[in-house]
CSV table of C-alpha atoms in Angstrom, one decimal:
chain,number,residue,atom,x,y,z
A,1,UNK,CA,-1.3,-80.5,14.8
A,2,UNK,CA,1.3,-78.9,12.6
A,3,UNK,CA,5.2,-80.7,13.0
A,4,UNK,CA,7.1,-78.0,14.4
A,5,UNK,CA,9.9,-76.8,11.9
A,6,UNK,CA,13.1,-74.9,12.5
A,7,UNK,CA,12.7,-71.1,12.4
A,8,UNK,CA,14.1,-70.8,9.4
A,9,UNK,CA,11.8,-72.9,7.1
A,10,UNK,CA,8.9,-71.8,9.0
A,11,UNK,CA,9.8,-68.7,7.9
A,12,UNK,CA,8.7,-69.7,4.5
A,13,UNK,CA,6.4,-72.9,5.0
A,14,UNK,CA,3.1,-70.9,3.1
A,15,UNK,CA,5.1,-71.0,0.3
A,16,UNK,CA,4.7,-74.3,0.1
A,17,UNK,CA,0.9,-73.8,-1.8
A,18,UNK,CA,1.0,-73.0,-5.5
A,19,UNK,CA,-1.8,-70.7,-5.7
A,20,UNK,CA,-0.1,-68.7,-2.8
A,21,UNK,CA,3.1,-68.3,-5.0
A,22,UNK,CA,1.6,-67.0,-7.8
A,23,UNK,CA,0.0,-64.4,-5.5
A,24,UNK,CA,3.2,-64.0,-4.3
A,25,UNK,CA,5.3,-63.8,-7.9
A,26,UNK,CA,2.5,-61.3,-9.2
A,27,UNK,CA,2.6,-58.8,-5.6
A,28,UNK,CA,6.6,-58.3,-6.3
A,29,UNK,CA,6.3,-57.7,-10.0
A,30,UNK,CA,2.9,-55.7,-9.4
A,31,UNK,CA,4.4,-53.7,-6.3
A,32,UNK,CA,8.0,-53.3,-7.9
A,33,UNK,CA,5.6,-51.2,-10.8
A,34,UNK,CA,3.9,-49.3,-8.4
A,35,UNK,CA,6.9,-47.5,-6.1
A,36,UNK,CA,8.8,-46.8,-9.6
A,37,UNK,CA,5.4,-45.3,-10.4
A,38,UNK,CA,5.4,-43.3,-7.0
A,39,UNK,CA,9.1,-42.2,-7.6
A,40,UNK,CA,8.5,-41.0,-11.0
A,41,UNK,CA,5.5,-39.2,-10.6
A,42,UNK,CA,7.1,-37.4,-7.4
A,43,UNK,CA,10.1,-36.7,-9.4
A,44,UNK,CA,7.8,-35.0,-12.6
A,45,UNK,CA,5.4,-33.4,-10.4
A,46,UNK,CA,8.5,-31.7,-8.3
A,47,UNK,CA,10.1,-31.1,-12.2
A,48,UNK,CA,6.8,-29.5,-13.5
A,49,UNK,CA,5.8,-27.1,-10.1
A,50,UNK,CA,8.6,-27.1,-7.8
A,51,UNK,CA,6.2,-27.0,-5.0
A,52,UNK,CA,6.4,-29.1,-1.9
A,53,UNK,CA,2.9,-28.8,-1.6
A,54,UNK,CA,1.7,-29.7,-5.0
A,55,UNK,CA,3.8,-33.5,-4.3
A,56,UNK,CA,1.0,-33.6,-1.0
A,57,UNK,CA,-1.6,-33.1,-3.1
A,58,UNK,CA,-0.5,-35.8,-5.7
A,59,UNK,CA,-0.1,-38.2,-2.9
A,60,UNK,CA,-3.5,-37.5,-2.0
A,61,UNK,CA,-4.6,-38.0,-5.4
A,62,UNK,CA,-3.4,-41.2,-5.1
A,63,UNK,CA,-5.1,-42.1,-1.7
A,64,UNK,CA,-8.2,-39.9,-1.8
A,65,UNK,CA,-9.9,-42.9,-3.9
A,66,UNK,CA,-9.7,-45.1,-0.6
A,67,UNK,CA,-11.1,-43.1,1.7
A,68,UNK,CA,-14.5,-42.9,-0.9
A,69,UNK,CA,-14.6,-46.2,-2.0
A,70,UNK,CA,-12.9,-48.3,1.2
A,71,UNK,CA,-16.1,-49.7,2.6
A,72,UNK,CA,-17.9,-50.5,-1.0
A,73,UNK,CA,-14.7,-52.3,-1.7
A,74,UNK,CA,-15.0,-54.6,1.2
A,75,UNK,CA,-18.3,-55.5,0.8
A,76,UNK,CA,-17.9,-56.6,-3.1
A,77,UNK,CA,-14.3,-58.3,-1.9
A,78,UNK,CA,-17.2,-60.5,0.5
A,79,UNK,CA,-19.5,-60.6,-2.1
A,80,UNK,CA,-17.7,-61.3,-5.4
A,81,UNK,CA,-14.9,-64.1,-6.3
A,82,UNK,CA,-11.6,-62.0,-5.1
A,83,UNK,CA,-9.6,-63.5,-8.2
A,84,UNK,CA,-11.8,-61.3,-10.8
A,85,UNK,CA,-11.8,-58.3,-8.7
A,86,UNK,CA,-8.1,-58.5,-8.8
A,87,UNK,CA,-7.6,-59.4,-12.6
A,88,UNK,CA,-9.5,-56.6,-13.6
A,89,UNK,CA,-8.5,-53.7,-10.9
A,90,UNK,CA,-4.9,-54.6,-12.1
A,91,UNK,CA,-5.9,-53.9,-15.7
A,92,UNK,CA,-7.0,-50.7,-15.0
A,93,UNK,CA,-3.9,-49.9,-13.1
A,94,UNK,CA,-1.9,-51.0,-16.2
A,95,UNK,CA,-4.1,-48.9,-18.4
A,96,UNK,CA,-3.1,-45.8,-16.5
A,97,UNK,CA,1.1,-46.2,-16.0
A,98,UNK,CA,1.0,-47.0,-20.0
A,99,UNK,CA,-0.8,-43.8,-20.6
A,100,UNK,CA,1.3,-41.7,-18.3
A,101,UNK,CA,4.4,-43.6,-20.0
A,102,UNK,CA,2.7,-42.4,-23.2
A,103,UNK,CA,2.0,-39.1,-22.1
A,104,UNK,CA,6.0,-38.6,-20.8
A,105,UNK,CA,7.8,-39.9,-23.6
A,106,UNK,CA,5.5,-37.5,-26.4
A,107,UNK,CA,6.4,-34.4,-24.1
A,108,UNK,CA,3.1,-33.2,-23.2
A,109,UNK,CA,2.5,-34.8,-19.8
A,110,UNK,CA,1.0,-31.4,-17.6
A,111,UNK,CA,0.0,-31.7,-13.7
A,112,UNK,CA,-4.1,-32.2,-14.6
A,113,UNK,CA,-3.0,-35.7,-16.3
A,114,UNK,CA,-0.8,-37.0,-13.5
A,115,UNK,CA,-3.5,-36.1,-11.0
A,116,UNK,CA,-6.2,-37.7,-13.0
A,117,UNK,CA,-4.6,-40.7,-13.8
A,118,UNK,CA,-3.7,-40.5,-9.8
A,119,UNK,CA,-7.1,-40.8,-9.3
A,120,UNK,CA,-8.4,-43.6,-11.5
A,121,UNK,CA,-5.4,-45.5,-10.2
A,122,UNK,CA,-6.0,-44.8,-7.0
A,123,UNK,CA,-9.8,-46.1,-7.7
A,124,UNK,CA,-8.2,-49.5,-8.8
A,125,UNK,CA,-6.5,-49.7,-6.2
A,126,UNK,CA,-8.6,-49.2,-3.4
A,127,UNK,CA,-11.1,-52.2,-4.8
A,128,UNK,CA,-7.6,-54.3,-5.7
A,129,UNK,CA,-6.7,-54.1,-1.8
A,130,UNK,CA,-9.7,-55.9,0.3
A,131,UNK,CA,-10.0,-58.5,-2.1
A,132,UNK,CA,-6.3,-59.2,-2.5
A,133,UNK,CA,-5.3,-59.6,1.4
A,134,UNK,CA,-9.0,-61.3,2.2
A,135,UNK,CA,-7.5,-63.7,-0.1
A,136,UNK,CA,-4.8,-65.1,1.7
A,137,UNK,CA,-6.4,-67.1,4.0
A,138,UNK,CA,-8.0,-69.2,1.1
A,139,UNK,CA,-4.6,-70.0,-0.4
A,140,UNK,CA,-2.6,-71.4,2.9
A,141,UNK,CA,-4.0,-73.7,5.7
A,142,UNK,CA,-5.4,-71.9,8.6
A,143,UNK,CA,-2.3,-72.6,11.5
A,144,UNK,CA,0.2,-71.0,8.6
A,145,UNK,CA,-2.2,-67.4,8.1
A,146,UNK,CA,0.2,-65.6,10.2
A,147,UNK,CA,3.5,-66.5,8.2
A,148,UNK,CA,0.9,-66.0,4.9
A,149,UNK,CA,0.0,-62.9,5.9
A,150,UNK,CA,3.8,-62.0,7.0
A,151,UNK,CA,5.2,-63.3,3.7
A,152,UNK,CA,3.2,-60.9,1.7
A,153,UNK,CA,4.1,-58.2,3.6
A,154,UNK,CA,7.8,-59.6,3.1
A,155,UNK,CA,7.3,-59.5,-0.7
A,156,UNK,CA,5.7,-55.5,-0.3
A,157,UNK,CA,8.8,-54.9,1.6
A,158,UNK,CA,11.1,-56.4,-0.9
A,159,UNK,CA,9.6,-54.5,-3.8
A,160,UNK,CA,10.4,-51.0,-1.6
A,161,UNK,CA,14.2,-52.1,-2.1
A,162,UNK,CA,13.5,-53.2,-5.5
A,163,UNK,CA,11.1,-50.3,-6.9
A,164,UNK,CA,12.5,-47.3,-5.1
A,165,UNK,CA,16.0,-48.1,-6.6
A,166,UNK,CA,15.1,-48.9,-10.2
A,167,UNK,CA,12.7,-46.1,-10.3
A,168,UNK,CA,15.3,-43.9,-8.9
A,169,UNK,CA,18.1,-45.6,-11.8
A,170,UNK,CA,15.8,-44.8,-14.5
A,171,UNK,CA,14.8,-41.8,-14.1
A,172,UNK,CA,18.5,-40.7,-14.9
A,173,UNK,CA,18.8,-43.2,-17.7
A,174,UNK,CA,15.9,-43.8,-20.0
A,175,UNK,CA,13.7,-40.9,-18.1
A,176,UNK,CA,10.1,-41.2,-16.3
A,177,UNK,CA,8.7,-42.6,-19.8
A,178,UNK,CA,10.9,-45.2,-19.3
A,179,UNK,CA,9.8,-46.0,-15.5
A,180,UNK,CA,5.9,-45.4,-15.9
A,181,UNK,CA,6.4,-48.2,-19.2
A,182,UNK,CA,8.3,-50.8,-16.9
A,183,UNK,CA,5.7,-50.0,-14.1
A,184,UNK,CA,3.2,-50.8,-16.5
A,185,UNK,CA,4.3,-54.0,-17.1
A,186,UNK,CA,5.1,-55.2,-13.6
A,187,UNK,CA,1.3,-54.7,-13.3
A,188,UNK,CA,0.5,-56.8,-16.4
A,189,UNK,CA,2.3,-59.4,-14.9
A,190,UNK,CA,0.0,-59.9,-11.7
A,191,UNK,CA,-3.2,-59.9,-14.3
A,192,UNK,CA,-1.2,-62.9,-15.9
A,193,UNK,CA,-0.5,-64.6,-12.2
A,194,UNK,CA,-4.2,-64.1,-11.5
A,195,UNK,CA,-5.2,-65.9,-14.3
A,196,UNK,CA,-3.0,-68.8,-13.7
A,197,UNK,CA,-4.3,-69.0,-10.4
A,198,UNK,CA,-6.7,-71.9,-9.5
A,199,UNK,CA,-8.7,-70.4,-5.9
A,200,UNK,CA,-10.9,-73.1,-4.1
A,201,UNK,CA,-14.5,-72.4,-4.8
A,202,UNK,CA,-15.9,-70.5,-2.3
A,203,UNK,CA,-18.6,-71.8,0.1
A,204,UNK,CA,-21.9,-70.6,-0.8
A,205,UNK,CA,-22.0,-66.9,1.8
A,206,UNK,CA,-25.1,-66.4,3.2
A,207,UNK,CA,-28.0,-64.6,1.9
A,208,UNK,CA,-26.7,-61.4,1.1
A,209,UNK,CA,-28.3,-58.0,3.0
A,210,UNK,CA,-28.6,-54.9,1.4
A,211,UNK,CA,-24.9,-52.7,1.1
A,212,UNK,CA,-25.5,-50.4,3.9
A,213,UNK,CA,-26.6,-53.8,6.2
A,214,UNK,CA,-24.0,-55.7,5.4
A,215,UNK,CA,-21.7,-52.2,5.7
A,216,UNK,CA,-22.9,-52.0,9.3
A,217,UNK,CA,-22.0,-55.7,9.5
A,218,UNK,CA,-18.2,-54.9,9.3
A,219,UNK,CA,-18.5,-51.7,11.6
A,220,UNK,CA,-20.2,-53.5,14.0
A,221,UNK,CA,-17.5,-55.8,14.3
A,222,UNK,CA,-14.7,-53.1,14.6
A,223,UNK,CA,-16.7,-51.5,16.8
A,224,UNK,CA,-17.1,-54.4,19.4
A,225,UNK,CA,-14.1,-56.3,19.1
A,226,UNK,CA,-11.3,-53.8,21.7
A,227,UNK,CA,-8.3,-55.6,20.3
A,228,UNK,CA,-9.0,-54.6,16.3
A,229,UNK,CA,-10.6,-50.8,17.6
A,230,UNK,CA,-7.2,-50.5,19.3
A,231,UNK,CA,-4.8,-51.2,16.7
A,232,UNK,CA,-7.1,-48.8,13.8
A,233,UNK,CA,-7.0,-46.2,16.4
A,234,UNK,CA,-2.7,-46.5,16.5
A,235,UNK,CA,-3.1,-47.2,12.4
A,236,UNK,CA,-4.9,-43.9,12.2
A,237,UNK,CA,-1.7,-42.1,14.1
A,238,UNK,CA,0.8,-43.1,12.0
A,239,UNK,CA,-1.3,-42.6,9.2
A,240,UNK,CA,-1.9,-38.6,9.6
A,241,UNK,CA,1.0,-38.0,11.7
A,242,UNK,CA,4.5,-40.0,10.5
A,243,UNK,CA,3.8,-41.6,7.2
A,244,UNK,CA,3.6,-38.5,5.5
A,245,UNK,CA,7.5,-38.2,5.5
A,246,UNK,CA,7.2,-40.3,2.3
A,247,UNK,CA,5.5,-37.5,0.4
A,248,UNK,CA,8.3,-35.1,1.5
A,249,UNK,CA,11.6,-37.0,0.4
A,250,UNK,CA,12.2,-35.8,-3.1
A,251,UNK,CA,12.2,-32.3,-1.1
A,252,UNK,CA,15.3,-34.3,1.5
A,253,UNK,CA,16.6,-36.1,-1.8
A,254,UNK,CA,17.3,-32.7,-4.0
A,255,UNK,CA,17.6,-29.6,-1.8
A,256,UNK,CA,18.6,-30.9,2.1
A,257,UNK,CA,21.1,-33.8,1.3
A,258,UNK,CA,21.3,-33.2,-2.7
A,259,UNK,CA,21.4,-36.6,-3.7
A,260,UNK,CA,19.0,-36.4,-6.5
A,261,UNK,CA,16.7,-38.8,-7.8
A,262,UNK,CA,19.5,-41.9,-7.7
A,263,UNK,CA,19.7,-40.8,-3.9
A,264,UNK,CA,16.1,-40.9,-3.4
A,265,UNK,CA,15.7,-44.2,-4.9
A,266,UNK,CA,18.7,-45.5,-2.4
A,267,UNK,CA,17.0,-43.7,0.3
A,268,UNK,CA,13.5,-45.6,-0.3
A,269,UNK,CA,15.7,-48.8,-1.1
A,270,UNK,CA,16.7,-48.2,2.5
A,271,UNK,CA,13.2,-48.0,3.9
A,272,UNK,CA,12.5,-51.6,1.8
A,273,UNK,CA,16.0,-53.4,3.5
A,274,UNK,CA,14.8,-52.7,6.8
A,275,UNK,CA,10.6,-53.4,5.7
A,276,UNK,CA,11.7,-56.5,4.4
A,277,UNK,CA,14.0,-57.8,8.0
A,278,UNK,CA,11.3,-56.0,9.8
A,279,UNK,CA,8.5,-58.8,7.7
A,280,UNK,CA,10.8,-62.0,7.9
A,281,UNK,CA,11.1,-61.8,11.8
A,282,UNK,CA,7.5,-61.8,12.1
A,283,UNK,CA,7.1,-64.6,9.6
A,284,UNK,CA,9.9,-66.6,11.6
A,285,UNK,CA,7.5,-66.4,14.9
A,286,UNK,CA,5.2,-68.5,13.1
A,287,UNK,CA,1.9,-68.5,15.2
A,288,UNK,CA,3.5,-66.8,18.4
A,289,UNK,CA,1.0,-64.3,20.3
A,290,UNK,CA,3.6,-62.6,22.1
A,291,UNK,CA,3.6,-59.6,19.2
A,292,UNK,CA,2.6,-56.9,21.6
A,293,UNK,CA,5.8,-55.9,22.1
A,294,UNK,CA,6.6,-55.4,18.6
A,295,UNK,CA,3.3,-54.0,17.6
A,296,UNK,CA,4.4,-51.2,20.3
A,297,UNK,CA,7.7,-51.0,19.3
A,298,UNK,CA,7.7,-50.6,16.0
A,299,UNK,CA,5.1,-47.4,16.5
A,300,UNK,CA,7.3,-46.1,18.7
A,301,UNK,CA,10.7,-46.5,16.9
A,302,UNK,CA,9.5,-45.6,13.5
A,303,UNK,CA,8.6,-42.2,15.3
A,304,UNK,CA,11.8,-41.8,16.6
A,305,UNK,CA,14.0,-42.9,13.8
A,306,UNK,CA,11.7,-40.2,11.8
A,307,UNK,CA,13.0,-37.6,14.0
A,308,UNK,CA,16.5,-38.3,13.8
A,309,UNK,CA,16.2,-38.3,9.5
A,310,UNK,CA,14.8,-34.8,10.0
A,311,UNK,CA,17.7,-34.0,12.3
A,312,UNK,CA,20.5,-35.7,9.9
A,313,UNK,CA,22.5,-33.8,7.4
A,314,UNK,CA,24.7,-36.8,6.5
A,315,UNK,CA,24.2,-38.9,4.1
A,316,UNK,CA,25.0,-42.2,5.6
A,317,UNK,CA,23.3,-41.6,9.0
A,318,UNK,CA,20.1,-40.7,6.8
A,319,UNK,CA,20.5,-44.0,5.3
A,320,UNK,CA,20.9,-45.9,8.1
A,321,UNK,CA,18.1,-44.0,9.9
A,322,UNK,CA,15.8,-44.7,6.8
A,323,UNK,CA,16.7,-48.3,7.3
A,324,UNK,CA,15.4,-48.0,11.1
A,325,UNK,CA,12.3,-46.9,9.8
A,326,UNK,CA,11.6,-49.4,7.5
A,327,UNK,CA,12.3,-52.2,10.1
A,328,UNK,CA,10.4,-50.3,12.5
A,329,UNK,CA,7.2,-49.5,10.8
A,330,UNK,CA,7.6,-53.1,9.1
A,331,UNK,CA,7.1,-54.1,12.6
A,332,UNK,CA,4.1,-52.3,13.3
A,333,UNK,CA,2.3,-53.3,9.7
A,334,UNK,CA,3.0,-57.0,9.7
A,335,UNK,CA,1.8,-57.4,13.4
A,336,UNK,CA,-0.7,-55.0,13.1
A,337,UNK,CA,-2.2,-57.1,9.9
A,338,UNK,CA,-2.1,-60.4,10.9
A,339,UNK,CA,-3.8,-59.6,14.4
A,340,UNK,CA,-6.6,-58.1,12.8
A,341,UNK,CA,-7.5,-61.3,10.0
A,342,UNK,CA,-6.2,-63.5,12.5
A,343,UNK,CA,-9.3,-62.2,14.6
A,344,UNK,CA,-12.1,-61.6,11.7
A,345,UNK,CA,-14.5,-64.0,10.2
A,346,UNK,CA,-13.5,-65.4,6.2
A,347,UNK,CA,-17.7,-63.6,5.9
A,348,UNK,CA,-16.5,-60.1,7.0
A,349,UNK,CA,-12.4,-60.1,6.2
A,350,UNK,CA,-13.2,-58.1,3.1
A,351,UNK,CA,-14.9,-55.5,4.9
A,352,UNK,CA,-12.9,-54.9,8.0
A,353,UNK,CA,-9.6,-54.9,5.5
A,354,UNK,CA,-11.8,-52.2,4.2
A,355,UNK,CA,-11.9,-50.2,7.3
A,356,UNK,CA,-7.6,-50.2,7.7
A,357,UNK,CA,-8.1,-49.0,4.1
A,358,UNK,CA,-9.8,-45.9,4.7
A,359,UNK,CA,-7.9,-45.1,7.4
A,360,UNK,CA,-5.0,-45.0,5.0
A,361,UNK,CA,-7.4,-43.4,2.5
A,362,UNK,CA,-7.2,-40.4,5.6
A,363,UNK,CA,-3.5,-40.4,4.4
A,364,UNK,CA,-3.9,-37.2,2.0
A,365,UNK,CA,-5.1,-35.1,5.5
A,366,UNK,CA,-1.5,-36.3,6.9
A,367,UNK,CA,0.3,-35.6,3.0
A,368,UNK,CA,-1.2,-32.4,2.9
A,369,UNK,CA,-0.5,-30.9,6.5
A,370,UNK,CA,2.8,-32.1,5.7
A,371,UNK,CA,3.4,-30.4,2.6
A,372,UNK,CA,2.0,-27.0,3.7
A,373,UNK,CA,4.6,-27.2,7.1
A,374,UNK,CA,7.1,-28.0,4.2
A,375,UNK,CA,6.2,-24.3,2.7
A,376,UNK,CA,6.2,-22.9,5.5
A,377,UNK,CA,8.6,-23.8,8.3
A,378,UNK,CA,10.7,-26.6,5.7
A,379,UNK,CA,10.5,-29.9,5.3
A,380,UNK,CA,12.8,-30.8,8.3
A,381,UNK,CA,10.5,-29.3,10.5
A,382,UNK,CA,7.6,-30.7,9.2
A,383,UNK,CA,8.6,-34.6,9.3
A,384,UNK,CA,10.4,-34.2,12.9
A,385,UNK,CA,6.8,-32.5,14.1
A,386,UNK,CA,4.3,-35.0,12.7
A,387,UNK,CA,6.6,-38.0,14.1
A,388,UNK,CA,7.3,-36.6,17.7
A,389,UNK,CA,3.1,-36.3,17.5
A,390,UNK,CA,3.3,-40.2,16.7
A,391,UNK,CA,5.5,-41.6,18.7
């Protein structure tokens, strides 16, 4: 049995393992890169169209590629040594920000390029994910997989404060060239953690099935465990219906509280402050199953503090709102994650990971909708609509 520590190093007790570090260094290098990425292509595909609806479907550019390739993803994150899958997914992800960087600073970046490069990123991405978070439980002992699983979800959190802002900062300083360079490196720098990284050698799985069995497998699982087909079903919700606000804040930043892109980046550093108290409480309950109230609550309150943004046409109360809905859907992530590895076989964690990924791979349905309400009725209506639906 573990010695029970005081709440605030239990908080950070996985951090005690070497190899979990290093994934941890790498994710808020790696993660800073990707939100400047997501703020500097919203802010040149907004530049180059001026559409609302054209920044939906570069969001969905971006997500489409998980919604294909989710389930093949978990079944090679089962299959194959997680480590490599990472390594080289990142590489490819660092291939594209350098050539969008490339593309920026020689002037003759066009919408076909961003959305390409959207997708082959995307592609990396959505075979980075299973293996990444199915490899958590390998680097801490199995009574500290809750506060693992809560302190990477801490360290995503931290980089919304940290890549939101930057991105935000150097877009009006050394322009989006600038930004997709410095995302490219952050990337770089997980390959280099991952390759410092010394995983335990897997136990031999058993004899492997054919794709489609072993897809089955997973489904099967989902399928016939209540508590997991529960929470994928309130994933799926937020997923069409609320989370789509994130596509429509340039539209908030520049033309209803004309902030510009420094105030967008403040806004999303916002969402991050609250992510990142949101994560650390749930780290600090340590193994506690009493998360059913926050797993409800945070739904809920990211709904309603979604409303009120819509609502807001002052600056600092859309701050502090954005801050709410960081905590809130923080909340809702953190618990809904570490439930659902907490529950799943080491076998079939890649797959099932899988299945919460193409539920967010649904996400360009939800971006989509959004921006076309955006053209139509405005983006206020739009956001306060999809989160009412939600919450």
């Amino acid at each position: 049995q573990p010695v029970p520590l005081h709440p605030l190093l239990r908080t950070f007790t996985s951090l005690r393992h070497r190899d979990f570090r290093l994934l941890v260094s790498g994710l808020i290098m790696a993660m800073s890169g990707f939100w400047i990425y997501i703020v500097a292509q919203s802010w040149l595909v907004l530049e180059l169209t001026n559409s609302p609806l054209m920044l939906g479907i570069a969001g969905a550019a971006n997500s489409v590629p998980f919604l294909i390739f989710g389930l093949l993803a978990g079944v090679l994150a089962d299959r194959a040594d997680r480590r490599m899958m990472i390594i080289v997914t990142r590489s490819i992800a660092t291939l594209c920000m350098a050539l969008m960087a490339a593309l920026a600073w020689t002037g003759i970046i066009e919408l076909w390029h961003i959305l390409v490069l959207a997708v082959v990123f995307g592609t990396a991405s959505a075979f980075d994910l299973p293996s990444r978070q199915a490899l958590v439980p390998v680097l801490v002992e199995k009574h500290e997989l809750a506060n693992g699983i809560a302190i990477t979800f801490a360290t995503f959190n931290t980089t919304t404060i940290i890549g939101p802002a930057v991105g935000g900062l150097l877009l009006g300083t050394i322009g989006t060239g600038g930004a997709f360079a410095l995302a490219a490196i952050g990337n770089a720098a997980m390959v280099a953690m991952m390759i410092l990284m010394r995983t335990p050698k897997r136990l031999d799985p058993p004899a492997q099935r054919s794709i489609w069995g072993e897809l089955m497998e997973g489904l099967r699982f989902v399928l016939h465990t209540e508590v997991v087909l529960t929470i994928l079903i309130m994933s799926l919700i937020s997923v069409i219906l609320a989370w789509p606000y994130q596509t429509l804040m340039p539209v908030f930043a520049r033309d209803i509280l004309e902030i510009g892109a420094s105030g967008l980046g403040l806004m999303l550093g916002a969402v991050g402050v609250g992510a990142l108290l949101g994560s650390l409480a749930v780290a600090a309950l340590g193994d506690s199953r009493k998360r059913s109230p926050l797993l409800f609550g945070g739904a809920i309150g990211t709904g309603l503090a979604l409303i009120g943004f819509a609502l807001s046409t002052w600056v600092p109360l859309s701050i502090a709102l954005m801050l709410l809905v960081g905590a809130s859907s923080s909340l809702f992530m953190t618990v809904n994650n570490t439930i659902i590895l907490s529950m799943t076989p080491d076998e079939l964690r890649g797959r099932i990971v899988s299945v919460t990924q193409v539920i967010w791979g649904l996400s360009p349905l939800g971006s989509i909708q959004a921006g076309a309400l955006a053209m139509a009725f405005g983006a206020r209506f739009s956001v306060a609509l999809g989160s009412g639906l939600s919450s």
